[in-house]
Amino acid sequence: MSEEIIRLHYDINDEDFSAAGEASSGVKKTLSALGVSPETVKKVAIAMYEAEINAVIHADGGEADIEITPEEIKVVISDRGPGIPDMEKAMEPGYSTATETVRELGFGAGMGLPNMKRYTDEMYIDTKLGEGTTVTLIVKI
Amino acid sequence: MTAREVAEKLNMTILTGSGDKEVTGFYTCDLLSWVISHANSGDMWVTVMNNLNILAVASLVDVSCVVIPEGIEAYENLLERAKEKDITLIATNRSAANVIIEASKLIGR
């Protein structure tokens, strides 16, 4: 891979969930084309998909910024949603605040944040009630 | 054995996609977060979910095909999008368990 930093940007606007996962799919394709190992691509794709879905479910969308360097892949997903009131609970596998409608679509298993943690090397969450949440996901190459 | 061959041998209907990916394993679950973190590339994924979100999961996991069991209807918007993404969707009246048991006998896994 070349030494330069590759930057990608996606708007996550998806009221009816029909395009949820598009940004993650785009990143997956780019990483595969760059020759990143399938194992690393899978980790990024899973973690980013969960963050993307969260932005759609809880905040009606947001933005994704991706930085690819020879050392790591950094995904930053930010939204202007309600924020996370109880971080400890949110990290518990199985805990979810998703609505019934969202659950009927197959989401809301309470696995989002645990999956992000499991498949990344570093994860940072910056959240303010009433203002929004920014999740930073880093996967080392 | 490819998804198409498995579908044909079990009298299941291929709705979309070429079906030319090799079936290398099986997975069934309807919670998308479970599927994305536990299913493997090449799996035949059986799910009763028939909304558009299964397509993103199928493509991210790179499953060989998605089987919608129990005679559940696949709506036009799902079919259209699956065609665009070249994802193999298969429909059947069989149950999820039956699909996996019978397909497993065929591919010897």
PDB file of C-alpha atoms in Angstrom:
ATOM      1  CA  MET A   1       0.000   0.000   0.000  1.00  0.00           C
ATOM      2  CA  SER A   2       1.267   3.534  -0.711  1.00  0.00           C
ATOM      3  CA  GLU A   3       2.328   5.868   2.090  1.00  0.00           C
ATOM      4  CA  GLU A   4      -0.389   8.420   1.528  1.00  0.00           C
ATOM      5  CA  ILE A   5      -3.453   8.670   3.696  1.00  0.00           C
ATOM      6  CA  ILE A   6      -6.707   7.786   2.004  1.00  0.00           C
ATOM      7  CA  ARG A   7      -9.762   9.644   3.247  1.00  0.00           C
ATOM      8  CA  LEU A   8     -13.382   8.696   2.574  1.00  0.00           C
ATOM      9  CA  HIS A   9     -16.556  10.485   3.554  1.00  0.00           C
ATOM     10  CA  TYR A  10     -20.141   9.253   3.597  1.00  0.00           C
ATOM     11  CA  ASP A  11     -23.386  10.907   4.574  1.00  0.00           C
ATOM     12  CA  ILE A  12     -25.615   8.496   6.420  1.00  0.00           C
ATOM     13  CA  ASN A  13     -29.118   9.668   5.629  1.00  0.00           C
ATOM     14  CA  ASP A  14     -31.576   6.909   5.817  1.00  0.00           C
ATOM     15  CA  GLU A  15     -35.041   7.389   7.189  1.00  0.00           C
ATOM     16  CA  ASP A  16     -36.485   4.047   6.165  1.00  0.00           C
ATOM     17  CA  PHE A  17     -33.393   1.861   6.745  1.00  0.00           C
ATOM     18  CA  SER A  18     -33.451   0.801   3.116  1.00  0.00           C
ATOM     19  CA  ALA A  19     -29.864   1.897   2.473  1.00  0.00           C
ATOM     20  CA  ALA A  20     -28.438   1.133   5.908  1.00  0.00           C
ATOM     21  CA  GLY A  21     -25.069  -0.507   5.415  1.00  0.00           C
ATOM     22  CA  GLU A  22     -24.230   1.299   2.161  1.00  0.00           C
ATOM     23  CA  ALA A  23     -21.341   3.247   3.721  1.00  0.00           C
ATOM     24  CA  SER A  24     -19.898   0.097   5.324  1.00  0.00           C
ATOM     25  CA  SER A  25     -20.241  -1.798   2.047  1.00  0.00           C
ATOM     26  CA  GLY A  26     -18.420   1.021   0.240  1.00  0.00           C
ATOM     27  CA  VAL A  27     -15.567   0.973   2.746  1.00  0.00           C
ATOM     28  CA  LYS A  28     -15.357  -2.809   2.542  1.00  0.00           C
ATOM     29  CA  LYS A  29     -14.970  -2.623  -1.242  1.00  0.00           C
ATOM     30  CA  THR A  30     -12.291   0.081  -1.023  1.00  0.00           C
ATOM     31  CA  LEU A  31     -10.283  -1.848   1.590  1.00  0.00           C
ATOM     32  CA  SER A  32     -10.474  -5.071  -0.403  1.00  0.00           C
ATOM     33  CA  ALA A  33      -9.333  -3.229  -3.534  1.00  0.00           C
ATOM     34  CA  LEU A  34      -6.371  -1.804  -1.591  1.00  0.00           C
ATOM     35  CA  GLY A  35      -5.302  -5.319  -0.720  1.00  0.00           C
ATOM     36  CA  VAL A  36      -6.057  -5.146   3.012  1.00  0.00           C
ATOM     37  CA  SER A  37      -6.322  -8.679   4.449  1.00  0.00           C
ATOM     38  CA  PRO A  38      -9.820 -10.219   4.450  1.00  0.00           C
ATOM     39  CA  GLU A  39      -9.659 -10.632   8.235  1.00  0.00           C
ATOM     40  CA  THR A  40      -9.002  -6.912   8.768  1.00  0.00           C
ATOM     41  CA  VAL A  41     -11.634  -5.956   6.203  1.00  0.00           C
ATOM     42  CA  LYS A  42     -14.174  -8.107   8.051  1.00  0.00           C
ATOM     43  CA  LYS A  43     -13.407  -6.448  11.389  1.00  0.00           C
ATOM     44  CA  VAL A  44     -13.808  -2.960   9.945  1.00  0.00           C
ATOM     45  CA  ALA A  45     -16.974  -3.900   8.055  1.00  0.00           C
ATOM     46  CA  ILE A  46     -18.681  -5.385  11.126  1.00  0.00           C
ATOM     47  CA  ALA A  47     -17.745  -2.572  13.505  1.00  0.00           C
ATOM     48  CA  MET A  48     -18.627   0.148  11.019  1.00  0.00           C
ATOM     49  CA  TYR A  49     -21.930  -1.480  10.062  1.00  0.00           C
ATOM     50  CA  GLU A  50     -22.985  -1.523  13.709  1.00  0.00           C
ATOM     51  CA  ALA A  51     -22.030   2.138  14.157  1.00  0.00           C
ATOM     52  CA  GLU A  52     -23.818   3.073  10.938  1.00  0.00           C
ATOM     53  CA  ILE A  53     -26.968   1.228  12.000  1.00  0.00           C
ATOM     54  CA  ASN A  54     -26.856   2.902  15.405  1.00  0.00           C
ATOM     55  CA  ALA A  55     -26.702   6.336  13.782  1.00  0.00           C
ATOM     56  CA  VAL A  56     -29.750   5.445  11.672  1.00  0.00           C
ATOM     57  CA  ILE A  57     -31.743   3.856  14.499  1.00  0.00           C
ATOM     58  CA  HIS A  58     -31.073   6.418  17.183  1.00  0.00           C
ATOM     59  CA  ALA A  59     -30.307   9.639  15.322  1.00  0.00           C
ATOM     60  CA  ASP A  60     -31.893   9.426  11.843  1.00  0.00           C
ATOM     61  CA  GLY A  61     -28.432   9.297  10.328  1.00  0.00           C
ATOM     62  CA  GLY A  62     -25.122  11.109  10.579  1.00  0.00           C
ATOM     63  CA  GLU A  63     -21.752  11.161   8.897  1.00  0.00           C
ATOM     64  CA  ALA A  64     -18.881   8.755   8.469  1.00  0.00           C
ATOM     65  CA  ASP A  65     -15.247   9.743   7.950  1.00  0.00           C
ATOM     66  CA  ILE A  66     -12.662   7.103   7.232  1.00  0.00           C
ATOM     67  CA  GLU A  67      -8.878   7.417   7.252  1.00  0.00           C
ATOM     68  CA  ILE A  68      -6.776   4.620   5.861  1.00  0.00           C
ATOM     69  CA  THR A  69      -3.039   4.659   6.549  1.00  0.00           C
ATOM     70  CA  PRO A  70      -0.494   1.859   6.173  1.00  0.00           C
ATOM     71  CA  GLU A  71      -0.781   1.249   9.934  1.00  0.00           C
ATOM     72  CA  GLU A  72      -4.482   1.476  10.689  1.00  0.00           C
ATOM     73  CA  ILE A  73      -8.019   2.142   9.578  1.00  0.00           C
ATOM     74  CA  LYS A  74      -9.879   4.789  11.528  1.00  0.00           C
ATOM     75  CA  VAL A  75     -13.652   5.141  11.210  1.00  0.00           C
ATOM     76  CA  VAL A  76     -15.397   8.102  12.823  1.00  0.00           C
ATOM     77  CA  ILE A  77     -19.199   8.062  12.853  1.00  0.00           C
ATOM     78  CA  SER A  78     -20.926  11.099  14.255  1.00  0.00           C
ATOM     79  CA  ASP A  79     -24.580  11.925  14.732  1.00  0.00           C
ATOM     80  CA  ARG A  80     -26.755  14.647  16.193  1.00  0.00           C
ATOM     81  CA  GLY A  81     -28.973  12.246  18.062  1.00  0.00           C
ATOM     82  CA  PRO A  82     -30.101  12.134  21.693  1.00  0.00           C
ATOM     83  CA  GLY A  83     -26.780  10.948  23.122  1.00  0.00           C
ATOM     84  CA  ILE A  84     -26.222   7.871  25.304  1.00  0.00           C
ATOM     85  CA  PRO A  85     -27.573   8.401  28.839  1.00  0.00           C
ATOM     86  CA  ASP A  86     -26.056   5.301  30.454  1.00  0.00           C
ATOM     87  CA  MET A  87     -22.835   4.171  28.838  1.00  0.00           C
ATOM     88  CA  GLU A  88     -22.318   1.222  31.157  1.00  0.00           C
ATOM     89  CA  LYS A  89     -25.718  -0.238  30.285  1.00  0.00           C
ATOM     90  CA  ALA A  90     -25.254   0.519  26.589  1.00  0.00           C
ATOM     91  CA  MET A  91     -22.104  -1.623  26.599  1.00  0.00           C
ATOM     92  CA  GLU A  92     -23.925  -4.617  28.113  1.00  0.00           C
ATOM     93  CA  PRO A  93     -24.590  -7.308  25.504  1.00  0.00           C
ATOM     94  CA  GLY A  94     -28.355  -7.644  25.059  1.00  0.00           C
ATOM     95  CA  TYR A  95     -29.261  -4.189  26.347  1.00  0.00           C
ATOM     96  CA  SER A  96     -31.095  -2.116  23.759  1.00  0.00           C
ATOM     97  CA  THR A  97     -33.281   0.989  23.612  1.00  0.00           C
ATOM     98  CA  ALA A  98     -34.434   0.270  20.055  1.00  0.00           C
ATOM     99  CA  THR A  99     -38.149   0.591  19.324  1.00  0.00           C
ATOM    100  CA  GLU A 100     -40.434  -2.331  18.510  1.00  0.00           C
ATOM    101  CA  THR A 101     -40.544  -1.278  14.849  1.00  0.00           C
ATOM    102  CA  VAL A 102     -36.773  -1.349  14.620  1.00  0.00           C
ATOM    103  CA  ARG A 103     -36.640  -4.751  16.319  1.00  0.00           C
ATOM    104  CA  GLU A 104     -39.079  -6.166  13.798  1.00  0.00           C
ATOM    105  CA  LEU A 105     -36.514  -5.371  11.105  1.00  0.00           C
ATOM    106  CA  GLY A 106     -33.946  -7.580  12.827  1.00  0.00           C
ATOM    107  CA  PHE A 107     -32.091  -4.864  14.738  1.00  0.00           C
ATOM    108  CA  GLY A 108     -32.040  -4.045  18.435  1.00  0.00           C
ATOM    109  CA  ALA A 109     -30.342  -7.236  19.624  1.00  0.00           C
ATOM    110  CA  GLY A 110     -28.234  -5.160  21.995  1.00  0.00           C
ATOM    111  CA  MET A 111     -25.084  -6.319  20.220  1.00  0.00           C
ATOM    112  CA  GLY A 112     -24.087  -3.074  18.497  1.00  0.00           C
ATOM    113  CA  LEU A 113     -21.576  -1.565  20.903  1.00  0.00           C
ATOM    114  CA  PRO A 114     -20.307  -4.977  22.106  1.00  0.00           C
ATOM    115  CA  ASN A 115     -19.630  -5.959  18.471  1.00  0.00           C
ATOM    116  CA  MET A 116     -17.814  -2.670  17.827  1.00  0.00           C
ATOM    117  CA  LYS A 117     -15.636  -3.252  20.887  1.00  0.00           C
ATOM    118  CA  ARG A 118     -14.954  -6.861  19.969  1.00  0.00           C
ATOM    119  CA  TYR A 119     -13.879  -6.194  16.400  1.00  0.00           C
ATOM    120  CA  THR A 120     -11.733  -3.096  16.899  1.00  0.00           C
ATOM    121  CA  ASP A 121      -8.374  -2.500  18.528  1.00  0.00           C
ATOM    122  CA  GLU A 122      -9.458   0.848  19.951  1.00  0.00           C
ATOM    123  CA  MET A 123     -12.890   2.377  20.425  1.00  0.00           C
ATOM    124  CA  TYR A 124     -13.750   5.829  21.748  1.00  0.00           C
ATOM    125  CA  ILE A 125     -17.224   7.210  22.367  1.00  0.00           C
ATOM    126  CA  ASP A 126     -17.887  10.882  22.840  1.00  0.00           C
ATOM    127  CA  THR A 127     -21.512  11.512  23.713  1.00  0.00           C
ATOM    128  CA  LYS A 128     -23.497  14.481  25.029  1.00  0.00           C
ATOM    129  CA  LEU A 129     -27.149  14.244  25.956  1.00  0.00           C
ATOM    130  CA  GLY A 130     -29.290  16.167  23.500  1.00  0.00           C
ATOM    131  CA  GLU A 131     -26.335  16.945  21.246  1.00  0.00           C
ATOM    132  CA  GLY A 132     -25.120  13.728  19.706  1.00  0.00           C
ATOM    133  CA  THR A 133     -22.608  10.922  19.708  1.00  0.00           C
ATOM    134  CA  THR A 134     -19.306  10.379  17.951  1.00  0.00           C
ATOM    135  CA  VAL A 135     -17.874   6.893  17.813  1.00  0.00           C
ATOM    136  CA  THR A 136     -14.255   6.379  16.781  1.00  0.00           C
ATOM    137  CA  LEU A 137     -13.248   2.891  15.712  1.00  0.00           C
ATOM    138  CA  ILE A 138      -9.642   1.933  15.049  1.00  0.00           C
ATOM    139  CA  VAL A 139      -8.491  -1.311  13.517  1.00  0.00           C
ATOM    140  CA  LYS A 140      -4.726  -1.884  13.203  1.00  0.00           C
ATOM    141  CA  ILE A 141      -3.464  -3.321   9.958  1.00  0.00           C
TER     142      ILE A 141
ATOM    143  CA  MET B   1     -21.429 -27.311  -4.651  1.00  0.00           C
ATOM    144  CA  THR B   2     -22.762 -23.926  -5.746  1.00  0.00           C
ATOM    145  CA  ALA B   3     -25.854 -22.247  -4.315  1.00  0.00           C
ATOM    146  CA  ARG B   4     -27.621 -22.841  -7.633  1.00  0.00           C
ATOM    147  CA  GLU B   5     -26.895 -26.568  -7.555  1.00  0.00           C
ATOM    148  CA  VAL B   6     -28.078 -26.876  -3.954  1.00  0.00           C
ATOM    149  CA  ALA B   7     -31.272 -24.949  -4.779  1.00  0.00           C
ATOM    150  CA  GLU B   8     -32.006 -27.096  -7.815  1.00  0.00           C
ATOM    151  CA  LYS B   9     -31.427 -30.380  -6.013  1.00  0.00           C
ATOM    152  CA  LEU B  10     -33.745 -29.338  -3.168  1.00  0.00           C
ATOM    153  CA  ASN B  11     -36.406 -27.907  -5.489  1.00  0.00           C
ATOM    154  CA  MET B  12     -35.963 -24.418  -4.117  1.00  0.00           C
ATOM    155  CA  THR B  13     -36.603 -21.333  -6.268  1.00  0.00           C
ATOM    156  CA  ILE B  14     -33.785 -18.990  -7.196  1.00  0.00           C
ATOM    157  CA  LEU B  15     -35.331 -15.518  -7.125  1.00  0.00           C
ATOM    158  CA  THR B  16     -32.287 -13.400  -7.930  1.00  0.00           C
ATOM    159  CA  GLY B  17     -28.556 -13.658  -8.525  1.00  0.00           C
ATOM    160  CA  SER B  18     -26.333 -16.060 -10.389  1.00  0.00           C
ATOM    161  CA  GLY B  19     -26.076 -18.603  -7.573  1.00  0.00           C
ATOM    162  CA  ASP B  20     -22.566 -19.417  -8.665  1.00  0.00           C
ATOM    163  CA  LYS B  21     -20.891 -19.006  -5.277  1.00  0.00           C
ATOM    164  CA  GLU B  22     -19.751 -22.134  -3.523  1.00  0.00           C
ATOM    165  CA  VAL B  23     -21.744 -23.078  -0.393  1.00  0.00           C
ATOM    166  CA  THR B  24     -19.111 -23.740   2.254  1.00  0.00           C
ATOM    167  CA  GLY B  25     -21.245 -23.699   5.401  1.00  0.00           C
ATOM    168  CA  PHE B  26     -24.600 -22.797   6.938  1.00  0.00           C
ATOM    169  CA  TYR B  27     -26.004 -20.184   9.255  1.00  0.00           C
ATOM    170  CA  THR B  28     -29.488 -19.363  10.447  1.00  0.00           C
ATOM    171  CA  CYS B  29     -30.538 -16.414  12.607  1.00  0.00           C
ATOM    172  CA  ASP B  30     -32.735 -13.349  12.206  1.00  0.00           C
ATOM    173  CA  LEU B  31     -30.917 -10.922  14.460  1.00  0.00           C
ATOM    174  CA  LEU B  32     -28.710  -9.014  12.063  1.00  0.00           C
ATOM    175  CA  SER B  33     -26.017  -8.186  14.626  1.00  0.00           C
ATOM    176  CA  TRP B  34     -25.615 -11.885  15.353  1.00  0.00           C
ATOM    177  CA  VAL B  35     -25.438 -12.753  11.711  1.00  0.00           C
ATOM    178  CA  ILE B  36     -22.876 -10.129  10.858  1.00  0.00           C
ATOM    179  CA  SER B  37     -20.561 -11.189  13.658  1.00  0.00           C
ATOM    180  CA  HIS B  38     -21.086 -14.977  13.574  1.00  0.00           C
ATOM    181  CA  ALA B  39     -21.856 -16.034  10.011  1.00  0.00           C
ATOM    182  CA  ASN B  40     -18.940 -16.844   7.726  1.00  0.00           C
ATOM    183  CA  SER B  41     -18.107 -15.972   4.178  1.00  0.00           C
ATOM    184  CA  GLY B  42     -19.591 -18.638   1.878  1.00  0.00           C
ATOM    185  CA  ASP B  43     -22.364 -19.637   4.272  1.00  0.00           C
ATOM    186  CA  MET B  44     -25.863 -20.366   3.069  1.00  0.00           C
ATOM    187  CA  TRP B  45     -27.808 -17.977   5.336  1.00  0.00           C
ATOM    188  CA  VAL B  46     -31.392 -18.920   6.145  1.00  0.00           C
ATOM    189  CA  THR B  47     -33.562 -16.122   7.546  1.00  0.00           C
ATOM    190  CA  VAL B  48     -37.260 -15.343   7.850  1.00  0.00           C
ATOM    191  CA  MET B  49     -36.430 -11.644   7.518  1.00  0.00           C
ATOM    192  CA  ASN B  50     -37.581 -10.317   4.158  1.00  0.00           C
ATOM    193  CA  ASN B  51     -36.664  -6.638   4.401  1.00  0.00           C
ATOM    194  CA  LEU B  52     -33.927  -4.763   2.542  1.00  0.00           C
ATOM    195  CA  ASN B  53     -31.519  -4.855   5.461  1.00  0.00           C
ATOM    196  CA  ILE B  54     -30.683  -8.497   4.883  1.00  0.00           C
ATOM    197  CA  LEU B  55     -28.936  -7.472   1.649  1.00  0.00           C
ATOM    198  CA  ALA B  56     -26.366  -5.231   3.335  1.00  0.00           C
ATOM    199  CA  VAL B  57     -25.630  -8.003   5.827  1.00  0.00           C
ATOM    200  CA  ALA B  58     -25.409 -10.628   3.086  1.00  0.00           C
ATOM    201  CA  SER B  59     -22.979  -8.490   1.129  1.00  0.00           C
ATOM    202  CA  LEU B  60     -20.847  -7.515   4.142  1.00  0.00           C
ATOM    203  CA  VAL B  61     -20.524 -11.119   5.322  1.00  0.00           C
ATOM    204  CA  ASP B  62     -20.196 -12.312   1.724  1.00  0.00           C
ATOM    205  CA  VAL B  63     -22.539 -15.265   2.151  1.00  0.00           C
ATOM    206  CA  SER B  64     -23.013 -17.568  -0.829  1.00  0.00           C
ATOM    207  CA  CYS B  65     -26.785 -17.041  -0.801  1.00  0.00           C
ATOM    208  CA  VAL B  66     -29.772 -16.068   1.337  1.00  0.00           C
ATOM    209  CA  VAL B  67     -32.615 -18.560   1.718  1.00  0.00           C
ATOM    210  CA  ILE B  68     -36.050 -17.299   2.728  1.00  0.00           C
ATOM    211  CA  PRO B  69     -37.874 -20.345   4.132  1.00  0.00           C
ATOM    212  CA  GLU B  70     -41.440 -21.275   5.134  1.00  0.00           C
ATOM    213  CA  GLY B  71     -43.018 -19.865   1.975  1.00  0.00           C
ATOM    214  CA  ILE B  72     -42.405 -16.307   3.152  1.00  0.00           C
ATOM    215  CA  GLU B  73     -42.962 -13.787   0.404  1.00  0.00           C
ATOM    216  CA  ALA B  74     -40.063 -11.707  -0.938  1.00  0.00           C
ATOM    217  CA  TYR B  75     -41.367  -8.312  -1.953  1.00  0.00           C
ATOM    218  CA  GLU B  76     -40.607  -6.538  -5.197  1.00  0.00           C
ATOM    219  CA  ASN B  77     -38.321  -3.910  -3.640  1.00  0.00           C
ATOM    220  CA  LEU B  78     -36.217  -6.655  -2.051  1.00  0.00           C
ATOM    221  CA  LEU B  79     -35.944  -8.500  -5.359  1.00  0.00           C
ATOM    222  CA  GLU B  80     -35.010  -5.354  -7.267  1.00  0.00           C
ATOM    223  CA  ARG B  81     -32.275  -4.392  -4.851  1.00  0.00           C
ATOM    224  CA  ALA B  82     -30.954  -7.963  -4.653  1.00  0.00           C
ATOM    225  CA  LYS B  83     -30.676  -8.029  -8.452  1.00  0.00           C
ATOM    226  CA  GLU B  84     -28.762  -4.731  -8.426  1.00  0.00           C
ATOM    227  CA  LYS B  85     -26.321  -6.091  -5.854  1.00  0.00           C
ATOM    228  CA  ASP B  86     -26.138  -9.518  -7.495  1.00  0.00           C
ATOM    229  CA  ILE B  87     -27.105 -11.284  -4.300  1.00  0.00           C
ATOM    230  CA  THR B  88     -28.526 -14.773  -4.671  1.00  0.00           C
ATOM    231  CA  LEU B  89     -31.933 -15.001  -3.002  1.00  0.00           C
ATOM    232  CA  ILE B  90     -33.628 -18.371  -2.790  1.00  0.00           C
ATOM    233  CA  ALA B  91     -37.214 -19.070  -1.713  1.00  0.00           C
ATOM    234  CA  THR B  92     -38.662 -22.317  -0.418  1.00  0.00           C
ATOM    235  CA  ASN B  93     -41.573 -23.774   1.528  1.00  0.00           C
ATOM    236  CA  ARG B  94     -39.152 -25.850   3.585  1.00  0.00           C
ATOM    237  CA  SER B  95     -38.393 -24.868   7.186  1.00  0.00           C
ATOM    238  CA  ALA B  96     -35.026 -23.338   8.083  1.00  0.00           C
ATOM    239  CA  ALA B  97     -34.003 -26.553   9.849  1.00  0.00           C
ATOM    240  CA  ASN B  98     -35.005 -28.705   6.893  1.00  0.00           C
ATOM    241  CA  VAL B  99     -33.085 -26.525   4.416  1.00  0.00           C
ATOM    242  CA  ILE B 100     -29.912 -26.839   6.441  1.00  0.00           C
ATOM    243  CA  ILE B 101     -30.253 -30.558   7.177  1.00  0.00           C
ATOM    244  CA  GLU B 102     -30.907 -31.462   3.543  1.00  0.00           C
ATOM    245  CA  ALA B 103     -28.358 -29.054   2.064  1.00  0.00           C
ATOM    246  CA  SER B 104     -25.804 -30.274   4.551  1.00  0.00           C
ATOM    247  CA  LYS B 105     -26.278 -33.861   3.338  1.00  0.00           C
ATOM    248  CA  LEU B 106     -25.684 -32.658  -0.224  1.00  0.00           C
ATOM    249  CA  ILE B 107     -22.439 -30.864   0.411  1.00  0.00           C
ATOM    250  CA  GLY B 108     -21.250 -33.271   3.072  1.00  0.00           C
ATOM    251  CA  ARG B 109     -20.767 -30.758   5.861  1.00  0.00           C
TER     252      ARG B 109
END
